[in-house]
Coordinates of C-alpha atoms and ligand atoms in Angstrom, one line a residue:
M283 CA 46.2 -22.5 50.6
E284 CA 44.0 -19.9 52.5
E285 CA 45.5 -18.3 55.5
V286 CA 48.8 -18.7 57.2
K287 CA 48.4 -19.6 60.8
T288 CA 50.4 -17.7 63.4
V289 CA 50.7 -18.1 67.2
E290 CA 48.3 -15.3 67.8
S291 CA 45.6 -16.8 65.5
V292 CA 46.0 -20.3 67.0
E293 CA 46.1 -19.6 70.6
N294 CA 42.5 -19.0 71.0
E295 CA 41.7 -22.4 69.4
A296 CA 44.3 -24.3 71.5
G297 CA 42.8 -24.3 74.9
S298 CA 39.2 -25.4 74.1
K299 CA 38.0 -29.0 73.3
N300 CA 38.5 -29.7 69.7
F301 CA 35.7 -31.2 67.5
I302 CA 37.2 -34.7 67.7
E303 CA 37.1 -34.6 71.5
Q304 CA 33.6 -33.3 71.4
I305 CA 32.5 -36.3 69.2
I306 CA 34.4 -38.9 71.3
E307 CA 32.8 -37.5 74.6
K308 CA 29.4 -37.7 73.0
D309 CA 30.1 -41.2 71.9
L310 CA 31.1 -42.1 75.2
N311 CA 28.3 -40.5 77.0
E312 CA 25.7 -42.0 74.7
G313 CA 27.1 -45.5 75.0
V314 CA 28.0 -45.7 71.3
Y315 CA 31.3 -47.2 72.4
D316 CA 32.5 -48.5 75.8
H317 CA 36.1 -47.7 75.1
V318 CA 38.4 -45.5 72.9
T319 CA 40.9 -47.1 70.4
T320 CA 42.8 -44.9 67.9
R321 CA 45.5 -45.8 65.4
F322 CA 48.3 -44.5 63.2
P323 CA 48.2 -46.4 59.9
P324 CA 51.3 -45.4 57.8
E325 CA 52.0 -47.2 54.5
P326 CA 55.7 -48.4 54.8
N327 CA 56.6 -46.6 51.6
G328 CA 58.7 -43.4 52.9
Y329 CA 59.9 -41.5 55.9
L330 CA 57.6 -39.8 58.2
H331 CA 57.4 -36.1 58.2
I332 CA 56.1 -33.3 60.6
G333 CA 52.6 -33.9 59.1
H334 CA 52.7 -37.5 60.2
A335 CA 53.9 -36.4 63.7
K336 CA 50.6 -34.4 64.0
S337 CA 48.5 -37.5 63.2
I338 CA 50.6 -39.7 65.5
L339 CA 50.4 -37.2 68.5
L340 CA 46.8 -36.5 67.9
N341 CA 45.8 -40.1 68.0
D342 CA 48.2 -41.1 70.7
G343 CA 47.0 -38.0 72.7
L344 CA 43.5 -38.9 72.5
A345 CA 44.0 -42.5 73.5
K346 CA 46.0 -41.2 76.6
K347 CA 43.1 -38.6 77.5
Y348 CA 40.4 -41.2 77.4
N349 CA 42.2 -44.0 78.9
G350 CA 42.1 -46.0 75.7
A351 CA 44.7 -47.6 73.4
F352 CA 46.6 -46.4 70.5
H353 CA 47.6 -48.7 67.7
L354 CA 50.7 -48.5 65.4
R355 CA 49.5 -50.4 62.4
F356 CA 51.4 -50.7 59.1
D357 CA 48.9 -50.4 56.3
D358 CA 50.8 -52.9 54.1
T359 CA 48.0 -54.2 51.8
N360 CA 49.7 -53.1 48.6
P361 CA 52.6 -55.4 47.8
T362 CA 53.9 -53.2 45.0
K363 CA 55.1 -50.1 47.1
E364 CA 56.3 -51.4 50.4
K365 CA 59.7 -51.8 51.8
S366 CA 60.6 -53.4 55.1
E367 CA 63.4 -50.6 55.7
F368 CA 60.7 -48.2 56.3
V369 CA 59.0 -50.3 58.8
Q370 CA 62.2 -49.8 61.1
S371 CA 62.4 -46.1 60.4
I372 CA 58.8 -45.4 61.0
K373 CA 58.8 -47.4 64.3
E374 CA 61.8 -45.4 65.4
D375 CA 60.2 -42.1 64.6
V376 CA 56.9 -43.2 66.6
D377 CA 59.0 -44.2 69.5
W378 CA 61.0 -41.1 69.4
L379 CA 58.0 -38.9 69.6
G380 CA 56.8 -41.0 72.6
A381 CA 53.7 -42.4 71.3
D382 CA 52.6 -45.4 73.3
Y383 CA 51.7 -48.4 71.2
K384 CA 52.5 -50.8 74.2
G385 CA 55.2 -52.4 72.2
K386 CA 52.9 -54.1 69.9
V387 CA 53.4 -53.4 66.2
L388 CA 50.6 -54.4 64.0
F389 CA 50.4 -55.3 60.3
A390 CA 47.3 -54.9 58.2
S391 CA 48.7 -58.0 56.1
D392 CA 48.2 -60.1 59.2
Y393 CA 44.5 -59.7 58.6
F394 CA 44.5 -61.0 55.0
E395 CA 42.6 -64.2 56.1
Q396 CA 39.9 -62.2 57.8
M397 CA 39.7 -59.8 55.1
Y398 CA 39.0 -62.7 52.8
E399 CA 36.4 -64.1 55.0
A400 CA 34.8 -60.7 55.2
A401 CA 34.6 -60.5 51.4
I402 CA 32.8 -64.0 51.3
K403 CA 30.3 -62.6 53.8
L404 CA 29.6 -59.8 51.5
I405 CA 29.3 -62.2 48.5
K406 CA 26.9 -64.5 50.5
K407 CA 24.8 -61.5 51.4
G408 CA 24.6 -60.6 47.7
K409 CA 26.6 -57.4 48.3
A410 CA 29.7 -58.2 46.2
Y411 CA 30.4 -59.9 42.9
V412 CA 33.0 -61.0 40.6
C413 CA 33.3 -58.8 37.5
D414 CA 35.3 -59.6 34.3
L415 CA 35.3 -56.1 33.0
T416 CA 38.8 -54.7 32.2
A417 CA 40.0 -51.8 34.3
E418 CA 39.5 -49.6 31.4
E419 CA 35.8 -50.8 30.9
I420 CA 35.2 -50.2 34.6
R421 CA 36.3 -46.6 34.3
E422 CA 34.0 -46.3 31.3
Y423 CA 31.0 -47.9 33.0
R424 CA 31.6 -45.7 36.1
G425 CA 30.0 -42.7 34.5
T426 CA 31.1 -39.2 35.5
L427 CA 30.1 -36.6 38.1
T428 CA 27.2 -35.5 35.9
E429 CA 26.2 -38.8 34.4
P430 CA 25.3 -42.0 36.3
G431 CA 27.2 -45.2 35.8
R432 CA 26.1 -48.3 34.0
E433 CA 25.8 -51.7 35.7
S434 CA 28.3 -54.2 34.8
P435 CA 27.0 -57.2 32.8
Y436 CA 28.5 -59.5 35.5
R437 CA 26.6 -57.6 38.3
N438 CA 23.8 -60.2 38.7
R439 CA 25.9 -63.4 38.9
S440 CA 24.6 -65.8 41.4
V441 CA 26.0 -66.0 44.9
E442 CA 27.2 -69.6 44.2
E443 CA 29.1 -68.4 40.9
N444 CA 30.5 -65.5 42.7
L445 CA 31.9 -67.7 45.6
L446 CA 33.3 -70.2 43.1
L447 CA 35.0 -67.5 41.0
F448 CA 36.4 -65.6 44.0
E449 CA 37.8 -68.9 45.2
E450 CA 39.4 -69.6 42.0
M451 CA 40.6 -65.9 41.9
K452 CA 42.4 -66.9 45.3
N453 CA 43.7 -70.1 43.9
G454 CA 45.6 -68.5 41.2
K455 CA 43.4 -69.5 38.2
Y456 CA 43.2 -65.9 36.7
E457 CA 45.8 -63.6 35.4
D458 CA 46.3 -60.2 36.8
G459 CA 43.5 -57.7 35.9
S460 CA 41.2 -60.3 34.5
K461 CA 38.8 -60.4 37.4
V462 CA 38.0 -58.3 40.3
L463 CA 35.7 -58.5 43.3
R464 CA 33.3 -55.3 43.4
A465 CA 30.9 -54.3 46.1
K466 CA 27.5 -54.0 44.9
I467 CA 26.2 -50.8 46.0
D468 CA 24.8 -48.1 43.6
M469 CA 25.9 -47.3 40.1
A470 CA 23.8 -44.1 40.1
S471 CA 25.1 -42.7 43.3
P472 CA 26.1 -39.2 43.2
N473 CA 29.3 -40.2 45.1
M474 CA 31.6 -42.0 42.7
N475 CA 33.1 -44.0 45.4
M476 CA 29.9 -45.7 45.8
R477 CA 29.5 -46.9 42.2
D478 CA 30.3 -50.6 42.8
P479 CA 34.0 -50.1 43.8
V480 CA 36.5 -52.7 43.3
I481 CA 37.4 -54.4 46.7
Y482 CA 39.8 -57.2 45.6
R483 CA 42.1 -57.5 42.6
V484 CA 44.2 -60.4 41.3
A485 CA 48.0 -59.6 41.6
H486 CA 50.5 -62.3 41.3
M487 CA 53.2 -60.5 43.5
S488 CA 55.2 -61.3 46.5
H489 CA 54.4 -59.5 49.7
H490 CA 57.1 -58.5 52.1
N491 CA 55.2 -60.2 54.9
T492 CA 53.0 -62.9 53.5
G493 CA 55.4 -64.0 50.6
D494 CA 53.6 -65.8 47.8
K495 CA 50.7 -66.9 50.0
W496 CA 48.2 -64.6 48.3
C497 CA 47.7 -63.6 44.6
I498 CA 44.5 -61.5 45.5
Y499 CA 44.9 -58.3 47.4
P500 CA 42.3 -56.1 49.0
M501 CA 41.8 -52.4 48.1
Y502 CA 42.5 -49.7 50.5
D503 CA 38.7 -48.6 50.9
F504 CA 37.8 -52.2 51.8
A505 CA 40.8 -53.1 53.7
H506 CA 41.1 -50.1 55.9
P507 CA 37.6 -50.2 57.7
V508 CA 38.0 -54.0 58.1
E509 CA 41.4 -53.5 59.7
D510 CA 39.9 -50.9 62.0
A511 CA 37.1 -53.2 63.0
I512 CA 39.2 -56.1 63.7
E513 CA 41.3 -54.1 66.1
K514 CA 38.2 -52.5 67.7
V515 CA 39.2 -49.1 66.7
T516 CA 36.6 -46.6 67.6
H517 CA 37.5 -43.5 66.0
S518 CA 39.5 -43.7 62.8
I519 CA 41.1 -40.5 62.2
C520 CA 42.2 -39.5 58.7
T521 CA 42.9 -36.4 56.6
L522 CA 40.3 -34.5 54.7
E523 CA 40.9 -36.1 51.3
F524 CA 39.1 -39.1 52.6
E525 CA 35.9 -37.3 53.3
D526 CA 34.3 -38.7 50.1
H527 CA 35.3 -42.1 51.0
R528 CA 33.4 -42.1 54.3
P529 CA 30.1 -43.4 52.9
L530 CA 32.0 -46.4 51.6
Y531 CA 33.7 -46.9 54.9
E532 CA 30.4 -46.8 56.7
W533 CA 28.9 -49.1 54.1
V534 CA 31.7 -51.8 54.7
V535 CA 31.4 -51.8 58.5
R536 CA 27.5 -51.9 58.3
E537 CA 27.3 -54.7 55.8
L538 CA 29.9 -56.8 57.7
E539 CA 27.7 -56.2 60.8
Y540 CA 30.6 -55.4 63.2
P541 CA 29.5 -54.6 66.8
Q542 CA 30.4 -51.0 67.7
P543 CA 31.7 -50.4 64.3
P544 CA 34.6 -47.8 64.1
K545 CA 33.7 -44.3 62.6
Q546 CA 35.8 -42.3 60.3
I547 CA 36.6 -38.6 61.2
E548 CA 38.4 -36.4 59.0
F549 CA 40.8 -33.3 59.9
A550 CA 42.9 -31.0 57.9
K551 CA 46.5 -31.9 56.9
L552 CA 49.3 -29.9 58.5
Y553 CA 51.1 -27.7 55.9
L554 CA 54.1 -25.6 56.9
T555 CA 55.6 -22.6 55.1
N556 CA 59.0 -22.5 53.7
V557 CA 59.6 -26.3 53.8
V558 CA 59.2 -29.2 51.4
T559 CA 57.2 -32.2 52.6
G560 CA 56.3 -33.9 49.0
K561 CA 58.1 -37.2 48.6
R562 CA 58.6 -36.5 44.9
Y563 CA 60.3 -33.1 45.7
I564 CA 62.5 -34.4 48.5
K565 CA 63.5 -37.4 46.3
K566 CA 64.8 -35.0 43.6
L567 CA 66.5 -33.0 46.1
V568 CA 68.4 -36.0 47.3
E569 CA 69.1 -37.2 43.9
D570 CA 70.5 -33.9 42.7
G571 CA 72.7 -33.7 45.8
I572 CA 71.2 -30.5 47.0
V573 CA 70.5 -32.1 50.4
D574 CA 72.6 -34.9 51.8
G575 CA 69.8 -37.4 52.3
W576 CA 66.2 -37.7 53.8
D577 CA 67.7 -36.7 57.1
D578 CA 69.4 -33.3 55.8
P579 CA 68.7 -30.9 58.6
R580 CA 67.0 -28.4 56.1
L581 CA 64.1 -31.0 55.7
V582 CA 61.1 -31.8 57.9
S583 CA 61.1 -35.6 58.0
L584 CA 61.2 -36.6 61.5
N585 CA 64.8 -37.9 61.3
A586 CA 65.9 -34.6 59.7
L587 CA 64.2 -32.6 62.6
R588 CA 65.8 -34.8 65.0
R589 CA 69.2 -34.5 63.4
R590 CA 68.7 -30.7 63.5
G591 CA 68.2 -30.9 67.1
F592 CA 64.5 -30.6 67.5
T593 CA 63.1 -32.5 70.6
P594 CA 60.0 -34.5 70.8
E595 CA 58.7 -32.0 73.4
S596 CA 59.2 -29.2 71.0
I597 CA 57.1 -31.1 68.2
R598 CA 54.5 -31.9 70.7
M599 CA 54.1 -28.3 71.8
F600 CA 54.0 -27.3 68.1
V601 CA 51.3 -29.7 67.3
E602 CA 49.2 -28.7 70.3
L603 CA 49.6 -25.0 69.3
C604 CA 48.4 -25.7 65.7
G605 CA 45.1 -27.3 67.2
I606 CA 43.1 -29.4 64.7
S607 CA 40.8 -28.2 62.2
K608 CA 38.4 -29.0 59.2
S609 CA 39.9 -26.7 56.7
N610 CA 43.4 -26.5 55.1
S611 CA 45.7 -23.9 56.2
S612 CA 49.5 -23.3 56.5
V613 CA 51.4 -22.9 59.6
D614 CA 54.3 -20.5 59.7
Y615 CA 57.7 -22.3 60.2
A616 CA 58.5 -19.7 62.7
M617 CA 56.0 -21.3 65.1
L618 CA 58.1 -24.5 65.0
E619 CA 61.2 -22.4 65.8
Y620 CA 59.3 -20.6 68.6
C621 CA 58.5 -24.1 70.0
I622 CA 62.1 -25.4 70.1
R623 CA 63.4 -22.2 71.6
E624 CA 60.8 -22.6 74.4
D625 CA 61.7 -26.2 75.1
L626 CA 65.4 -25.7 75.2
K627 CA 65.5 -22.3 77.0
L628 CA 65.5 -23.8 80.6
K629 CA 66.8 -27.1 79.8
R630 CA 70.1 -26.6 78.1
S631 CA 73.5 -25.0 79.2
R632 CA 74.5 -21.9 77.7
V633 CA 78.1 -22.0 76.6
M634 CA 80.6 -19.9 74.7
A635 CA 81.4 -20.7 71.1
V636 CA 83.2 -18.4 68.5
L637 CA 81.9 -19.1 65.1
E638 CA 84.0 -16.6 63.1
P639 CA 87.2 -16.1 65.2
I640 CA 89.9 -13.3 65.6
K641 CA 92.4 -13.2 68.2
L642 CA 92.2 -11.0 71.1
V643 CA 95.5 -10.5 73.1
I644 CA 95.5 -9.0 76.6
D645 CA 98.6 -7.3 76.7
N646 CA 98.9 -6.7 80.4
Y647 CA 97.6 -10.3 81.3
P648 CA 100.6 -12.6 82.6
E649 CA 102.1 -14.9 80.1
N650 CA 101.3 -18.6 80.8
Q651 CA 98.7 -17.7 83.4
V652 CA 95.3 -19.6 83.3
E653 CA 92.3 -18.9 85.5
Y654 CA 89.3 -20.9 85.7
F655 CA 86.0 -19.1 86.2
D656 CA 83.0 -20.9 87.6
V657 CA 80.2 -20.2 85.3
M658 CA 76.5 -20.9 85.8
N659 CA 75.3 -23.4 83.0
N660 CA 72.0 -21.6 82.7
Q661 CA 71.3 -18.3 84.6
E662 CA 67.5 -19.1 84.6
N663 CA 67.9 -22.5 85.9
E664 CA 70.2 -23.1 88.8
A665 CA 69.6 -26.8 88.8
L666 CA 71.8 -27.2 85.7
G667 CA 74.8 -26.2 88.0
T668 CA 78.2 -24.7 87.1
R669 CA 81.2 -25.5 85.1
K670 CA 84.8 -24.2 85.0
V671 CA 85.8 -22.0 82.0
P672 CA 89.4 -21.5 81.3
F673 CA 90.7 -18.0 80.7
S674 CA 94.2 -16.9 79.4
K675 CA 96.1 -14.1 77.7
V676 CA 95.1 -14.9 74.2
L677 CA 91.4 -15.5 73.4
Y678 CA 89.3 -15.8 70.3
I679 CA 86.3 -13.5 70.0
E680 CA 83.8 -13.0 67.1
K681 CA 85.2 -11.0 64.3
T682 CA 82.0 -9.0 64.2
D683 CA 82.7 -7.9 67.8
F684 CA 85.4 -5.5 66.7
M685 CA 85.2 -2.5 64.3
E686 CA 88.0 -0.3 63.4
E687 CA 85.3 2.5 62.6
P688 CA 82.2 1.8 64.5
P689 CA 78.9 3.2 63.5
K690 CA 76.6 4.9 66.1
K691 CA 75.3 2.7 68.7
Y692 CA 78.0 0.1 68.3
F693 CA 79.0 -0.9 71.8
R694 CA 81.4 -3.7 71.3
L695 CA 85.2 -3.4 70.6
F696 CA 86.7 -0.6 68.9
P697 CA 89.9 1.5 69.6
G698 CA 89.6 3.2 73.0
N699 CA 86.4 1.4 74.0
E700 CA 85.9 -0.8 76.9
V701 CA 83.7 -4.0 77.1
R702 CA 82.8 -6.7 79.3
L703 CA 84.2 -10.3 78.5
M704 CA 81.3 -12.4 79.6
N705 CA 82.0 -14.1 82.8
A706 CA 85.5 -12.6 83.1
Y707 CA 87.0 -9.1 83.0
F708 CA 86.4 -5.7 81.5
V709 CA 88.9 -5.2 78.6
K710 CA 89.8 -1.9 76.7
C711 CA 90.8 -2.0 73.1
E712 CA 94.5 -0.5 72.7
S713 CA 95.2 -1.4 69.1
F714 CA 94.9 -4.0 66.4
V715 CA 96.8 -5.7 63.8
K716 CA 95.9 -6.0 60.0
D717 CA 97.3 -8.4 57.4
E718 CA 98.4 -7.5 54.0
A719 CA 94.9 -7.7 52.7
G720 CA 93.7 -5.3 55.2
N721 CA 91.8 -7.8 57.5
V722 CA 92.0 -7.3 61.1
T723 CA 93.8 -10.4 62.6
E724 CA 94.4 -9.4 66.2
V725 CA 92.9 -7.0 68.5
H726 CA 95.0 -5.9 71.6
C727 CA 93.4 -5.1 74.8
T728 CA 94.4 -4.3 78.4
Y729 CA 92.4 -5.7 81.4
D730 CA 91.4 -4.3 84.6
P731 CA 92.0 -6.9 87.4
Q732 CA 89.5 -5.2 89.7
T733 CA 86.6 -6.0 87.2
R734 CA 86.6 -9.6 87.8
S735 CA 83.4 -11.4 87.3
G736 CA 81.9 -12.1 90.7
S737 CA 84.1 -9.6 92.6
G738 CA 81.1 -7.2 93.1
F739 CA 82.9 -4.4 91.2
T740 CA 80.6 -1.4 90.7
G741 CA 83.2 1.3 89.8
R742 CA 82.0 1.9 86.3
K743 CA 79.8 0.4 83.6
V744 CA 80.1 -0.7 80.2
K745 CA 77.6 -1.1 77.4
G746 CA 78.9 -3.9 75.5
T747 CA 79.2 -7.7 76.6
I748 CA 81.1 -10.1 74.3
H749 CA 81.8 -13.9 74.6
W750 CA 85.2 -15.6 74.0
V751 CA 87.0 -18.7 74.3
S752 CA 90.6 -19.2 75.5
A753 CA 92.7 -19.9 72.5
E754 CA 94.9 -22.4 74.1
H755 CA 91.9 -24.5 75.6
A756 CA 89.4 -23.9 72.9
V757 CA 88.3 -27.1 70.8
P758 CA 88.0 -26.5 67.0
A759 CA 84.7 -27.2 65.4
E760 CA 82.6 -27.0 62.2
V761 CA 79.3 -25.2 62.5
R762 CA 76.6 -25.3 60.0
L763 CA 74.0 -22.6 59.9
Y764 CA 70.6 -23.0 57.9
E765 CA 68.0 -21.0 56.3
N766 CA 64.9 -22.1 54.8
I767 CA 65.3 -24.4 51.9
V768 CA 62.6 -22.6 49.9
D769 CA 61.7 -19.1 49.9
E770 CA 57.9 -19.0 50.2
E771 CA 57.6 -15.3 49.8
K772 CA 59.2 -15.5 46.2
G773 CA 56.8 -18.5 45.6
K774 CA 57.6 -22.2 46.3
L775 CA 57.9 -23.2 42.7
N776 CA 59.4 -21.6 39.6
E777 CA 57.4 -21.4 36.5
D778 CA 58.7 -24.8 35.2
G779 CA 57.6 -26.4 38.3
S780 CA 60.9 -27.0 40.0
L781 CA 61.4 -25.8 43.5
N782 CA 62.6 -22.2 44.0
L783 CA 65.6 -22.9 46.2
N784 CA 67.2 -20.5 48.6
P785 CA 70.8 -20.5 47.5
N786 CA 71.9 -19.7 51.1
S787 CA 70.1 -22.5 52.8
L788 CA 73.3 -23.9 54.1
T789 CA 76.4 -22.0 55.3
I790 CA 79.5 -24.1 56.7
L791 CA 81.8 -22.4 59.1
K792 CA 84.9 -24.6 59.4
N793 CA 87.1 -22.5 61.8
C794 CA 85.0 -22.2 64.8
Y795 CA 86.1 -22.6 68.4
V796 CA 84.1 -23.9 71.2
E797 CA 84.8 -24.1 75.0
P798 CA 86.5 -27.2 76.1
S799 CA 83.5 -28.4 78.1
L800 CA 82.1 -29.5 74.7
K801 CA 84.8 -31.9 73.9
E802 CA 83.0 -34.8 75.4
T803 CA 79.7 -34.3 73.6
K804 CA 77.7 -37.1 71.8
A805 CA 75.2 -37.3 68.9
Y806 CA 72.1 -35.2 69.4
D807 CA 73.4 -33.3 72.5
S808 CA 72.3 -29.6 72.3
F809 CA 73.3 -26.4 73.7
Q810 CA 72.8 -22.8 73.5
F811 CA 75.8 -21.0 72.2
V812 CA 75.4 -17.6 73.9
R813 CA 74.4 -14.9 71.4
N814 CA 74.5 -17.4 68.4
G815 CA 71.6 -19.6 69.0
Y816 CA 70.8 -23.2 69.8
F817 CA 73.1 -25.9 68.4
C818 CA 73.0 -29.7 68.2
V819 CA 75.8 -32.2 67.8
D820 CA 75.4 -33.6 64.2
A821 CA 74.7 -37.3 64.3
K822 CA 76.0 -38.1 60.9
D823 CA 79.2 -36.1 60.6
S824 CA 80.4 -35.3 64.2
S825 CA 83.3 -37.1 65.9
K826 CA 85.6 -36.6 68.9
E827 CA 88.2 -35.6 66.3
H828 CA 86.1 -33.4 64.3
L829 CA 83.2 -31.8 66.1
V830 CA 80.2 -30.7 63.9
F831 CA 77.2 -28.6 65.2
N832 CA 74.1 -27.7 63.4
R833 CA 72.3 -24.6 64.3
I834 CA 68.9 -25.5 65.4
V835 CA 67.6 -21.9 65.6
S836 CA 68.8 -18.5 66.3
L837 CA 68.0 -16.8 69.5
K838 CA 65.9 -14.1 68.1
S839 CA 62.3 -14.4 66.8
S840 CA 59.9 -12.1 65.3
F841 CA 57.4 -14.4 67.1
K842 CA 55.9 -13.6 70.4
I843 CA 53.3 -15.3 72.4
Ligands
LIG1525 P1 52.2 -37.9 52.2 O1 51.1 -38.1 51.1 O2 52.6 -36.7 52.7 O3 53.5 -38.6 51.6 P2 50.9 -40.3 53.2 O4 49.4 -40.0 53.2 O5 51.3 -41.1 51.9 O6 51.7 -38.9 53.3 P3 50.5 -42.4 54.9 O7 51.4 -43.3 55.4 O8 49.4 -42.8 53.9 O9 51.3 -41.1 54.3 O10 49.8 -41.6 56.1 C1 49.7 -42.1 57.4 C2 48.8 -41.1 58.2 O11 49.4 -39.9 58.2 C3 47.4 -41.2 57.5 O12 46.5 -41.1 58.5 C4 47.5 -39.8 57.0 O13 46.2 -39.1 56.9 C5 48.4 -38.9 58.0 N1 49.0 -37.7 57.4 C6 49.9 -37.8 56.2 N2 50.3 -36.5 55.9 C7 49.8 -35.7 56.9 C8 49.8 -34.3 57.2 N3 50.5 -33.5 56.4 N4 49.1 -33.8 58.2 C9 48.5 -34.6 59.1 N5 48.3 -35.9 58.9 C10 48.9 -36.5 57.8
LIG1526 MG1 49.0 -42.2 51.6

């Protein structure tokens, strides 16, 4: 992988028209097409990840931009690998991202009849033949990059014989692997894909959609252009590894004489640093119990990102910032974090939650008194309104907000120092209590009633402001903090090929306290916990009785735009 993209390096690219838009506009201007149709063609054999999101949003975005159509089509031509469960999860992910396929889900397998007809058309044109070579022989005859291939002895069968044999293949007369249909192109082509590629094979297998109706199945390189053409797709956008297949794509749509045939355009895959996207690796992480499923918040499958608390808007922003390119590169994970911070900044309430609590007792505050402070939900966005936050004599504060012997520039609580309790009063540290092990368990303070928040007090200033929750009113919660699951700086893989895992990728804090306003939360709700970051209610493990929050991202960033 060459360079790592940063916000700085991509922002120049982002504004201008990308190369695909340029192609589309040229095609429309020259009348090559009278409409624009794009598609996202997942194989239903796994969960979608952030890379697929790029493809979905790119295709959907182009359709929207040019007033065209976007198709969601399951590329389910291969009966061995597909599972119906993935159809549902992929559809949910595409819906979540907000791509608009007009409620119509398409399946490549619905076109098996038309694909069969297309193959017959090629046979009739003398452009396809039934070949009896074994898979191994076909490989051998194919030649190498430096040597041309040899023609199959079955290459010159008559059209009549080919039609008959192909029909017999379809009718189940032949065993798996005994016969294939091949395109008749050029065994000496420098492009190996053009050396009479197999376009149909015999496979006596049940298909999740068509059952046992078919025992011949089309190969991807033939099926895909036919699917696109049937749907009147104009720009068939795929990733770079298909570049060498483009001549075959073009051959298929040309020989089948489709009007306004679709064209294939390639772009570079999205790679992210510090994450794992390969199905093989994720499967192993799940099997080894290192993550708690494909939706573990440390992963970047779309259901994992959603569970972590990412929004569709943040992913859209991320994909737009990345831009599209013709050469492979990696994008810094920090850019994704930047996008979610930007998205949530004005949209979410800023609430108080104490992750590692110790007690703060206000010695001169009346016993049993409770005050309610009106607190703005988001100081930068008045539209989010206010809420009431209870305050009382005993509070929880962060353990790290008190130090017995503070270093220089520590402005929070230490004996004799005064700080602001956010949204409430100034308090001054008078004393503290330690347990037998020497841990501080309680900080004792006095408060100054004059300094009440909102009273306009200007008598004196303090340098530190800390957050708190009222012990009597606070709601207990579990909080999960995440770091990257792999540490790219040390290399993604160990010498033996296993993943170089970060042992600190998950920290579970079980004794946190959040303000009572968070009691009525539901799955996927998210908040800023002041000073601690953005957090999201875990969709799998959180309940009314036991709140669980995932940290989406901390507040600070090394990233600026
Ligand atoms: P993977 O190899 O990552 O498991 P895949 O290629 O098997 O993914 P498909 O269902 O075949 O998944 O892909 C559906 C579409 O998503 C294809 O058009 C493919 O080019 C695109 N796609 C897959 N990975 C990425 C990526 N990292 N960046 C952009 N597009 C991608
Ligand atoms: Mg694939």
